[in-house]
Short mmCIF file of C-alpha atoms in Angstrom, two decimals:
data_model
loop_
_atom_site.label_atom_id
_atom_site.label_comp_id
_atom_site.label_asym_id
_atom_site.label_seq_id
_atom_site.Cartn_x
_atom_site.Cartn_y
_atom_site.Cartn_z
CA UNK A 181 15.33 -18.89 -54.14
CA UNK A 182 15.31 -15.90 -52.15
CA UNK A 183 11.74 -15.23 -53.50
CA UNK A 184 10.31 -18.54 -52.24
CA UNK A 185 12.02 -18.04 -49.03
CA UNK A 186 10.33 -14.86 -48.59
CA UNK A 187 7.01 -16.14 -49.45
CA UNK A 188 7.49 -19.23 -46.79
CA UNK A 189 8.13 -16.10 -44.20
CA UNK A 190 4.94 -14.56 -45.10
CA UNK A 191 3.05 -17.84 -44.81
CA UNK A 192 4.66 -19.68 -42.08
CA UNK A 193 2.79 -20.28 -38.90
CA UNK A 194 5.44 -20.45 -35.85
CA UNK A 195 2.78 -21.71 -33.66
CA UNK A 196 2.28 -24.96 -35.78
CA UNK A 197 5.41 -25.44 -37.66
CA UNK A 198 7.86 -27.90 -36.15
CA UNK A 199 11.13 -27.05 -34.51
CA UNK A 200 13.12 -28.76 -37.52
CA UNK A 201 11.00 -26.82 -40.09
CA UNK A 202 11.82 -23.23 -38.33
CA UNK A 203 15.40 -24.21 -38.15
CA UNK A 204 15.59 -25.05 -41.73
CA UNK A 205 13.85 -21.75 -42.60
CA UNK A 206 16.20 -20.03 -40.30
CA UNK A 207 19.16 -21.43 -42.07
CA UNK A 208 17.85 -20.26 -45.52
CA UNK A 209 17.30 -16.90 -44.17
CA UNK A 210 20.99 -16.82 -42.97
CA UNK A 211 21.86 -17.74 -46.42
CA UNK A 212 19.84 -15.35 -48.61
CA UNK A 213 20.03 -12.58 -45.99
CA UNK A 214 21.18 -10.04 -48.38
CA UNK A 215 19.00 -10.89 -51.04
CA UNK A 216 16.10 -10.82 -48.74
CA UNK A 217 16.98 -7.40 -47.25
CA UNK A 218 17.24 -6.10 -51.06
CA UNK A 219 13.62 -7.51 -51.56
CA UNK A 220 12.64 -5.50 -48.34
CA UNK A 221 11.67 -8.54 -46.12
CA UNK A 222 12.02 -8.14 -42.66
CA UNK A 223 13.79 -11.08 -41.27
CA UNK A 224 14.32 -10.07 -37.68
CA UNK A 225 11.00 -11.77 -36.33
CA UNK A 226 11.99 -14.64 -37.39
CA UNK A 227 14.55 -15.13 -34.78
CA UNK A 228 12.20 -13.93 -32.51
CA UNK A 229 9.75 -16.73 -33.57
CA UNK A 230 12.33 -19.54 -33.22
CA UNK A 231 13.38 -18.41 -29.76
CA UNK A 232 9.78 -18.44 -28.69
CA UNK A 233 9.51 -21.90 -29.92
CA UNK A 234 12.55 -23.14 -28.48
CA UNK A 235 11.92 -21.31 -25.03
CA UNK A 236 8.47 -23.29 -24.71
CA UNK A 237 9.42 -26.44 -26.33
CA UNK A 238 7.09 -29.26 -24.60
CA UNK A 239 6.22 -26.50 -22.05
CA UNK A 240 9.74 -26.34 -21.15
CA UNK A 241 12.13 -23.48 -20.65
CA UNK A 242 15.89 -23.80 -19.81
CA UNK A 243 18.08 -20.99 -19.13
CA UNK A 244 21.13 -20.00 -16.82
CA UNK A 245 23.76 -17.81 -15.64
CA UNK A 246 27.66 -18.34 -15.76
CA UNK A 247 29.28 -15.47 -14.63
CA UNK A 248 33.26 -16.19 -14.05
CA UNK A 249 35.45 -13.79 -12.35
CA UNK A 250 39.11 -13.32 -12.34
CA UNK A 251 40.32 -11.01 -9.52
CA UNK A 252 43.53 -9.70 -9.07
CA UNK A 253 44.00 -7.69 -5.50
CA UNK A 254 46.62 -5.61 -4.02
CA UNK A 255 46.09 -7.49 -0.31
CA UNK A 256 46.89 -4.10 1.44
CA UNK A 257 43.65 -4.17 3.35
CA UNK A 258 45.55 -5.27 6.87
CA UNK A 259 45.66 -8.81 5.01
CA UNK A 260 41.89 -9.20 5.06
CA UNK A 261 41.11 -9.23 1.28
CA UNK A 262 38.15 -7.28 0.96
CA UNK A 263 37.53 -9.01 -2.65
CA UNK A 264 37.70 -12.49 -1.45
CA UNK A 265 35.13 -15.08 -2.29
CA UNK A 266 32.64 -16.23 0.37
CA UNK A 267 34.68 -19.67 0.78
CA UNK A 268 38.36 -18.03 0.34
CA UNK A 269 39.34 -18.70 3.87
CA UNK A 270 43.03 -18.24 3.16
CA UNK A 271 42.16 -15.02 1.63
CA UNK A 272 44.24 -15.22 -1.36
CA UNK A 273 45.04 -11.98 -3.41
CA UNK A 274 44.44 -13.28 -6.85
CA UNK A 275 41.26 -15.41 -7.30
CA UNK A 276 39.33 -17.28 -9.92
CA UNK A 277 35.92 -18.19 -9.12
CA UNK A 278 32.06 -17.78 -9.97
CA UNK A 279 30.12 -14.94 -9.30
CA UNK A 280 27.19 -16.66 -10.48
CA UNK A 281 26.61 -20.49 -11.35
CA UNK A 282 23.02 -20.96 -11.85
CA UNK A 283 20.55 -22.39 -13.99
CA UNK A 284 16.67 -21.78 -14.12
CA UNK A 285 14.02 -24.16 -15.26
CA UNK A 286 10.40 -23.17 -16.15
CA UNK A 287 7.47 -25.33 -16.80
CA UNK A 288 4.57 -23.89 -18.43
CA UNK A 289 1.72 -25.77 -17.15
CA UNK A 290 -1.40 -24.14 -18.94
CA UNK A 291 -1.99 -20.49 -20.22
CA UNK A 292 -2.29 -18.78 -16.60
CA UNK A 293 0.05 -21.34 -14.72
CA UNK A 294 3.90 -21.87 -14.79
CA UNK A 295 6.32 -23.45 -12.47
CA UNK A 296 9.79 -21.54 -11.87
CA UNK A 297 12.85 -22.74 -9.92
CA UNK A 298 16.20 -21.25 -9.73
CA UNK A 299 19.01 -23.68 -8.78
CA UNK A 300 22.57 -22.39 -7.69
CA UNK A 301 25.83 -23.88 -6.61
CA UNK A 302 27.85 -21.80 -4.14
CA UNK A 303 29.50 -18.87 -5.54
CA UNK A 304 33.37 -18.67 -5.33
CA UNK A 305 36.19 -20.62 -5.62
CA UNK A 306 36.88 -24.31 -5.58
CA UNK A 307 34.28 -27.13 -5.50
CA UNK A 308 30.50 -26.26 -6.94
CA UNK A 309 28.99 -27.63 -3.92
CA UNK A 310 26.01 -26.90 -1.67
CA UNK A 311 23.56 -27.14 -4.65
CA UNK A 312 20.22 -25.43 -3.56
CA UNK A 313 17.26 -23.56 -4.94
CA UNK A 314 16.70 -20.27 -3.79
CA UNK A 315 13.34 -19.60 -5.81
CA UNK A 316 11.19 -22.39 -6.29
CA UNK A 317 7.28 -21.47 -6.90
CA UNK A 318 4.18 -21.72 -8.82
CA UNK A 319 2.36 -18.77 -10.29
CA UNK A 320 -1.38 -18.80 -11.30
CA UNK A 321 -4.51 -16.65 -11.92
CA UNK A 322 -7.22 -16.92 -9.40
CA UNK A 323 -10.61 -15.43 -9.89
CA UNK A 324 -11.08 -11.73 -9.87
CA UNK A 325 -7.69 -11.51 -11.74
CA UNK A 326 -5.71 -11.89 -8.81
CA UNK A 327 -2.11 -13.24 -9.33
CA UNK A 328 -1.29 -16.00 -6.87
CA UNK A 329 2.19 -17.46 -6.13
CA UNK A 330 3.20 -19.97 -3.75
CA UNK A 331 6.42 -21.80 -2.65
CA UNK A 332 9.86 -20.14 -2.30
CA UNK A 333 8.98 -16.92 -3.28
CA UNK A 334 10.93 -13.69 -4.14
CA UNK A 335 9.87 -10.21 -3.65
CA UNK A 336 11.83 -7.08 -4.53
CA UNK A 337 9.72 -4.03 -3.90
CA UNK A 338 12.52 -1.45 -4.34
CA UNK A 339 13.50 -3.04 -7.71
CA UNK A 340 9.86 -2.77 -8.71
CA UNK A 341 9.48 0.70 -8.03
CA UNK A 342 13.15 1.64 -9.61
CA UNK A 343 14.76 2.59 -6.18
CA UNK A 344 18.43 1.09 -6.82
CA UNK A 345 20.42 1.01 -9.98
CA UNK A 346 22.21 -1.66 -11.31
CA UNK A 347 25.50 -1.28 -13.31
CA UNK A 348 27.17 -4.78 -13.69
CA UNK A 349 23.89 -6.56 -13.30
CA UNK A 350 25.50 -7.74 -9.72
CA UNK A 351 24.13 -7.48 -6.54
CA UNK A 352 24.39 -3.79 -6.39
CA UNK A 353 22.16 -1.19 -4.34
CA UNK A 354 18.93 -1.43 -2.48
CA UNK A 355 18.51 -1.36 1.22
CA UNK A 356 15.69 -3.59 1.57
CA UNK A 357 15.98 -5.28 -2.06
CA UNK A 358 15.82 -9.34 -1.28
CA UNK A 359 12.89 -10.87 0.12
CA UNK A 360 13.14 -14.65 0.02
CA UNK A 361 10.42 -16.57 1.84
CA UNK A 362 8.50 -19.60 2.10
CA UNK A 363 4.64 -18.90 1.75
CA UNK A 364 2.09 -17.00 -0.39
CA UNK A 365 1.99 -13.91 -2.69
CA UNK A 366 -1.19 -12.11 -3.94
CA UNK A 367 -1.27 -9.15 -6.60
CA UNK A 368 -4.21 -7.42 -7.75
CA UNK A 369 -4.83 -4.11 -9.69
CA UNK A 370 -7.61 -2.15 -9.06
CA UNK A 371 -7.64 0.53 -11.82
CA UNK A 372 -4.64 3.07 -11.01
CA UNK A 373 -3.93 1.17 -7.83
CA UNK A 374 -1.87 -1.89 -7.55
CA UNK A 375 -1.88 -4.14 -4.51
CA UNK A 376 0.48 -6.81 -3.25
CA UNK A 377 0.10 -9.03 0.08
CA UNK A 378 2.61 -11.37 1.19
CA UNK A 379 2.53 -14.25 4.12
CA UNK A 380 5.40 -16.43 4.68
CA UNK A 381 8.18 -17.47 7.04
CA UNK A 382 11.64 -18.16 6.76
CA UNK A 383 12.90 -15.01 5.54
CA UNK A 384 16.46 -14.27 5.93
CA UNK A 385 16.86 -10.85 7.30
CA UNK A 386 20.68 -10.78 6.65
CA UNK A 387 20.88 -12.19 3.39
CA UNK A 388 22.54 -15.33 4.52
CA UNK A 389 24.87 -13.95 7.22
CA UNK A 390 25.54 -16.20 10.53
CA UNK A 391 23.64 -19.19 11.44
CA UNK A 392 19.92 -17.91 11.56
CA UNK A 393 16.92 -19.88 12.43
CA UNK A 394 14.49 -16.89 11.59
CA UNK A 395 11.55 -18.64 13.30
CA UNK A 396 8.81 -15.81 12.74
CA UNK A 397 5.98 -15.15 10.62
CA UNK A 398 6.33 -12.43 8.11
CA UNK A 399 3.33 -10.39 6.75
CA UNK A 400 3.64 -7.78 4.23
CA UNK A 401 1.35 -5.27 2.14
CA UNK A 402 2.22 -3.06 -0.77
CA UNK A 403 -0.13 -0.35 -2.25
CA UNK A 404 1.10 1.65 -5.39
CA UNK A 405 -0.96 4.27 -6.86
CA UNK A 406 -0.21 5.16 -10.49
CA UNK A 407 -1.20 8.68 -11.00
CA UNK A 408 0.15 8.76 -14.58
CA UNK A 409 2.81 7.75 -16.81
CA UNK A 410 5.15 10.17 -15.30
CA UNK A 411 3.93 9.83 -11.38
CA UNK A 412 3.69 7.01 -9.08
CA UNK A 413 3.64 6.53 -5.21
CA UNK A 414 3.44 3.68 -2.82
CA UNK A 415 3.46 2.62 0.93
CA UNK A 416 4.17 -0.36 2.26
CA UNK A 417 4.41 -2.19 5.73
CA UNK A 418 6.24 -5.62 6.76
CA UNK A 419 5.49 -7.14 10.22
CA UNK A 420 7.62 -9.94 11.74
CA UNK A 421 5.88 -12.11 14.39
CA UNK A 422 8.60 -13.88 16.05
CA UNK A 423 7.84 -17.35 17.82
CA UNK A 424 9.49 -16.35 20.97
CA UNK A 425 12.31 -18.78 20.19
CA UNK A 426 15.49 -16.90 22.34
CA UNK A 427 17.62 -18.30 19.50
CA UNK A 428 16.22 -16.53 16.56
CA UNK A 429 19.05 -14.69 15.36
CA UNK A 430 19.42 -11.94 12.93
CA UNK A 431 23.10 -11.52 13.05
CA UNK A 432 25.84 -12.52 15.58
CA UNK A 433 28.84 -10.30 14.58
CA UNK A 434 28.19 -7.55 17.10
CA UNK A 435 26.36 -5.25 14.71
CA UNK A 436 22.87 -6.64 15.51
CA UNK A 437 21.72 -8.71 18.68
CA UNK A 438 19.37 -11.50 18.77
CA UNK A 439 15.73 -10.50 17.93
CA UNK A 440 12.89 -12.94 19.81
CA UNK A 441 10.41 -10.20 19.88
CA UNK A 442 8.03 -8.65 17.09
CA UNK A 443 9.20 -5.84 15.05
CA UNK A 444 7.36 -3.58 12.24
CA UNK A 445 8.97 -1.70 9.38
CA UNK A 446 6.92 0.87 7.32
CA UNK A 447 7.87 2.64 4.25
CA UNK A 448 6.56 5.34 1.62
CA UNK A 449 8.27 6.07 -1.88
CA UNK A 450 7.66 7.90 -4.77
CA UNK A 451 8.87 8.65 -8.47
CA UNK A 452 8.29 11.54 -10.98
CA UNK A 453 9.56 11.89 -14.40
CA UNK A 454 10.28 15.44 -15.56
CA UNK A 455 10.62 14.11 -19.10
CA UNK A 456 11.28 10.59 -20.34
CA UNK A 457 14.92 11.12 -19.72
CA UNK A 458 14.68 12.58 -16.16
CA UNK A 459 13.13 11.49 -12.87
CA UNK A 460 13.33 11.87 -9.25
CA UNK A 461 12.55 9.13 -7.01
CA UNK A 462 12.79 8.58 -3.03
CA UNK A 463 11.86 6.49 -0.33
CA UNK A 464 11.52 6.55 3.63
CA UNK A 465 11.66 3.58 6.08
CA UNK A 466 11.10 3.39 9.85
CA UNK A 467 11.01 0.79 11.96
CA UNK A 468 9.64 -0.35 15.53
CA UNK A 469 12.03 -2.44 17.27
CA UNK A 470 9.74 -2.87 20.15
CA UNK A 471 11.54 -4.53 23.10
CA UNK A 472 14.68 -5.84 20.86
CA UNK A 473 16.35 -2.53 21.36
CA UNK A 474 18.14 -2.39 24.99
CA UNK A 475 17.61 0.45 27.13
CA UNK A 476 19.01 3.49 25.98
CA UNK A 477 19.59 2.26 22.48
CA UNK A 478 17.33 3.54 19.41
CA UNK A 479 14.16 1.47 19.06
CA UNK A 480 12.62 3.40 16.03
CA UNK A 481 15.24 3.64 13.47
CA UNK A 482 14.97 5.20 10.25
CA UNK A 483 16.52 5.19 6.65
CA UNK A 484 15.89 7.50 3.75
CA UNK A 485 16.97 7.93 0.28
CA UNK A 486 17.00 10.32 -2.77
CA UNK A 487 18.16 9.84 -6.29
CA UNK A 488 18.39 11.52 -9.64
CA UNK A 489 18.09 9.52 -12.82
CA UNK A 490 19.31 11.30 -16.02
CA UNK A 491 19.42 8.93 -19.05
CA UNK A 492 22.02 9.46 -21.79
CA UNK A 493 19.82 10.68 -24.45
CA UNK A 494 19.77 13.89 -22.65
CA UNK A 495 23.15 14.47 -21.70
CA UNK A 496 24.48 12.84 -25.15
CA UNK A 497 27.98 11.61 -23.60
CA UNK A 498 26.71 9.88 -20.48
CA UNK A 499 24.06 8.99 -18.07
CA UNK A 500 24.15 9.94 -14.60
CA UNK A 501 22.72 8.37 -11.28
CA UNK A 502 23.02 10.33 -8.05
CA UNK A 503 21.90 8.85 -4.80
CA UNK A 504 22.03 10.12 -1.16
CA UNK A 505 21.03 7.67 1.58
CA UNK A 506 20.69 8.21 5.35
CA UNK A 507 20.52 5.08 7.62
CA UNK A 508 20.32 4.95 11.17
CA UNK A 509 23.05 2.61 12.58
CA UNK A 510 20.36 0.70 14.33
CA UNK A 511 18.37 -0.25 11.38
CA UNK A 512 17.70 -3.83 10.76
CA UNK A 513 17.77 -5.05 7.39
CA UNK A 514 19.17 -7.70 4.94
CA UNK A 515 21.40 -5.21 2.98
CA UNK A 516 22.31 -2.64 5.59
CA UNK A 517 24.90 0.48 4.76
CA UNK A 518 27.66 -0.26 2.14
CA UNK A 519 25.47 -2.34 -0.22
CA UNK A 520 25.59 0.43 -3.02
CA UNK A 521 28.59 0.13 -5.16
CA UNK A 522 28.69 -1.56 -8.59
CA UNK A 523 31.07 -4.35 -7.36
CA UNK A 524 32.76 -5.40 -4.19
CA UNK A 525 31.03 -3.85 -1.40
CA UNK A 526 33.60 -2.52 1.22
CA UNK A 527 33.59 -4.91 3.83
CA UNK A 528 33.12 -2.25 6.30
CA UNK A 529 29.69 -2.87 5.44
CA UNK A 530 26.78 -2.99 7.79
CA UNK A 531 25.72 -0.28 10.26
CA UNK A 532 28.41 0.42 12.88
CA UNK A 533 27.10 0.16 16.44
CA UNK A 534 23.45 1.16 17.57
CA UNK A 535 23.71 4.95 17.57
CA UNK A 536 24.47 7.71 15.11
CA UNK A 537 23.31 7.84 11.33
CA UNK A 538 25.62 6.65 8.71
CA UNK A 539 25.47 8.74 5.44
CA UNK A 540 26.39 7.70 1.68
CA UNK A 541 26.79 9.46 -1.53
CA UNK A 542 26.64 7.43 -4.64
CA UNK A 543 27.32 9.07 -8.28
CA UNK A 544 27.44 6.62 -11.41
CA UNK A 545 28.07 7.86 -14.64
CA UNK A 546 27.54 5.17 -17.49
CA UNK A 547 28.31 5.49 -21.29
CA UNK A 548 27.03 3.34 -24.27
CA UNK A 549 29.43 4.12 -27.08
CA UNK A 550 27.13 4.90 -30.02
CA UNK A 551 25.71 1.80 -31.73
CA UNK A 552 28.63 -0.17 -30.87
CA UNK A 553 29.11 -3.07 -28.68
CA UNK A 554 31.33 -0.74 -26.10
CA UNK A 555 30.29 0.79 -22.75
CA UNK A 556 32.00 1.86 -19.86
CA UNK A 557 31.12 3.42 -16.18
CA UNK A 558 32.54 5.56 -13.60
CA UNK A 559 31.18 5.63 -10.00
CA UNK A 560 32.05 7.24 -6.49
CA UNK A 561 31.11 6.12 -3.38
CA UNK A 562 31.53 7.71 -0.04
CA UNK A 563 30.06 6.67 3.66
CA UNK A 564 30.38 8.54 6.61
CA UNK A 565 29.64 6.12 9.57
CA UNK A 566 28.78 8.76 12.05
CA UNK A 567 31.06 6.91 14.98
CA UNK A 568 33.88 8.31 16.75
CA UNK A 569 37.00 6.68 15.70
CA UNK A 570 35.89 5.49 12.38
CA UNK A 571 36.99 7.22 9.59
CA UNK A 572 35.10 7.74 6.24
CA UNK A 573 34.99 5.17 3.59
CA UNK A 574 35.65 5.99 -0.04
CA UNK A 575 35.37 3.80 -3.33
CA UNK A 576 36.17 4.55 -7.01
CA UNK A 577 35.24 2.30 -9.80
CA UNK A 578 36.18 2.27 -13.22
CA UNK A 579 34.99 -0.23 -15.81
CA UNK A 580 34.58 -1.05 -19.54
CA UNK A 581 32.31 -3.69 -21.23
CA UNK A 582 32.15 -5.37 -24.43
CA UNK A 583 28.88 -7.12 -25.60
CA UNK A 584 30.65 -9.83 -27.73
CA UNK A 585 27.18 -11.68 -28.55
CA UNK A 586 23.79 -11.35 -27.05
CA UNK A 587 24.58 -13.62 -24.62
CA UNK A 588 28.28 -12.98 -23.58
CA UNK A 589 29.58 -9.88 -21.99
CA UNK A 590 33.22 -9.12 -20.77
CA UNK A 591 34.03 -6.73 -18.03
CA UNK A 592 37.34 -5.36 -17.10
CA UNK A 593 37.13 -2.78 -14.14
CA UNK A 594 39.14 -1.34 -11.56
CA UNK A 595 38.14 -0.76 -7.99
CA UNK A 596 39.75 1.07 -5.25
CA UNK A 597 38.65 1.74 -1.38
CA UNK A 598 40.24 3.90 1.07
CA UNK A 599 39.31 3.06 4.65
CA UNK A 600 41.21 5.84 6.44
CA UNK A 601 43.50 5.68 9.27
CA UNK A 602 41.01 3.47 11.59
CA UNK A 603 37.77 2.25 12.11
CA UNK A 604 37.37 1.72 15.54
CA UNK A 605 36.49 -1.61 15.58
CA UNK A 606 38.21 -5.48 15.62
CA UNK A 607 37.93 -5.74 11.73
CA UNK A 608 40.79 -3.62 11.35
CA UNK A 609 40.10 -2.31 7.94
CA UNK A 610 42.45 0.38 7.32
CA UNK A 611 44.67 1.79 4.77
CA UNK A 612 43.52 1.30 1.22
CA UNK A 613 42.67 -1.87 -0.98
CA UNK A 614 42.58 -2.12 -5.05
CA UNK A 615 41.38 -4.84 -7.22
CA UNK A 616 41.50 -5.47 -11.05
CA UNK A 617 38.41 -7.60 -12.34
CA UNK A 618 37.96 -9.51 -15.42
CA UNK A 619 34.44 -11.07 -15.66
CA UNK A 620 32.90 -13.00 -18.25
CA UNK A 621 29.03 -12.96 -17.82
CA UNK A 622 27.18 -15.75 -19.98
CA UNK A 623 23.41 -15.58 -20.02
CA UNK A 624 22.05 -18.49 -22.06
#
């Protein structure tokens, strides 16, 4: 019987076979796996072929993210609970809720065109309300091999260039990471040069903070030169043209002001791999706030970062990510200072005031335990806010993960934040806070 199954594996055409036939063949493979291994038959590809068939059955693909957190905090941060969910108005110390409750829908229209939508509920505890789509677009090919995307589009230029690092797959790192906008995106490669142009509106500059009207046009251009497999560099520019509505607000909690005038951001970045296991990367951003900055305040803030990425196959026992960031406190962006940790960014996040330059060190060490399903990490983050009366914020994290199945992973982590003796603001974050997190991450 094993020989018959082996011949079927050789002759079957996954593109023409029905889903039922592929499922039956898959069950037979599992039943006679040992015999097939003895015959030297490779069966791993069958799962991949079945997966592709299932993914695109009828041109549709459905997947999702079900990330559930159990958080147990000390509640010592002046009663504010740094680790609260967004809708935890009572600031409970112990909380159960969703980090992500999402599902994604893809429709393959033809060989060059597909639709993609990502639908989600409000993260946190309580009712899964406020259902919305944060990505909703169609992507296709235009003449001259131009990739064209339109709708509610998402761009992550920092992620594309490897300029931030993710440990637990959360909203980690990245100073100018998330760009959601309604509009158009064009991508084109010219040999070693990759170009991307975006035209849109409704970008939420502050990543959902405050009641933002965001009444402005956004234009962006990124050019990346790929000099070799080891070295690439790029430049980018983003121009925000406000409609002139005085109610266009980027943030209303005192860190930023109302922005009703145009402003620009320019940037450059590079990455060089000394070996496949060692890479050095960095970026530099500069902004022109125009008349948005009040008299005597910084109107051309900047931010820059350097990062060293060392893989575990070089050090053997751990990988290492070391990053240094400087950001002027007047810098405007969706993910200001404090957004670097693996989990639970300090609620001191956000540039403090409009003068001075905050400075952050981030050190992350991750360990994959051989061929097992176990992994672990250690992380240290410290930020000097460069403000009188505001102490440094220090953060320490340790975590362990277990990949139960390819789709299910369990995390257990401990996080500790030390705010110091004072922060000079009304937020009142002083002393320290700690939390134990148990996360079940299911990706299907």
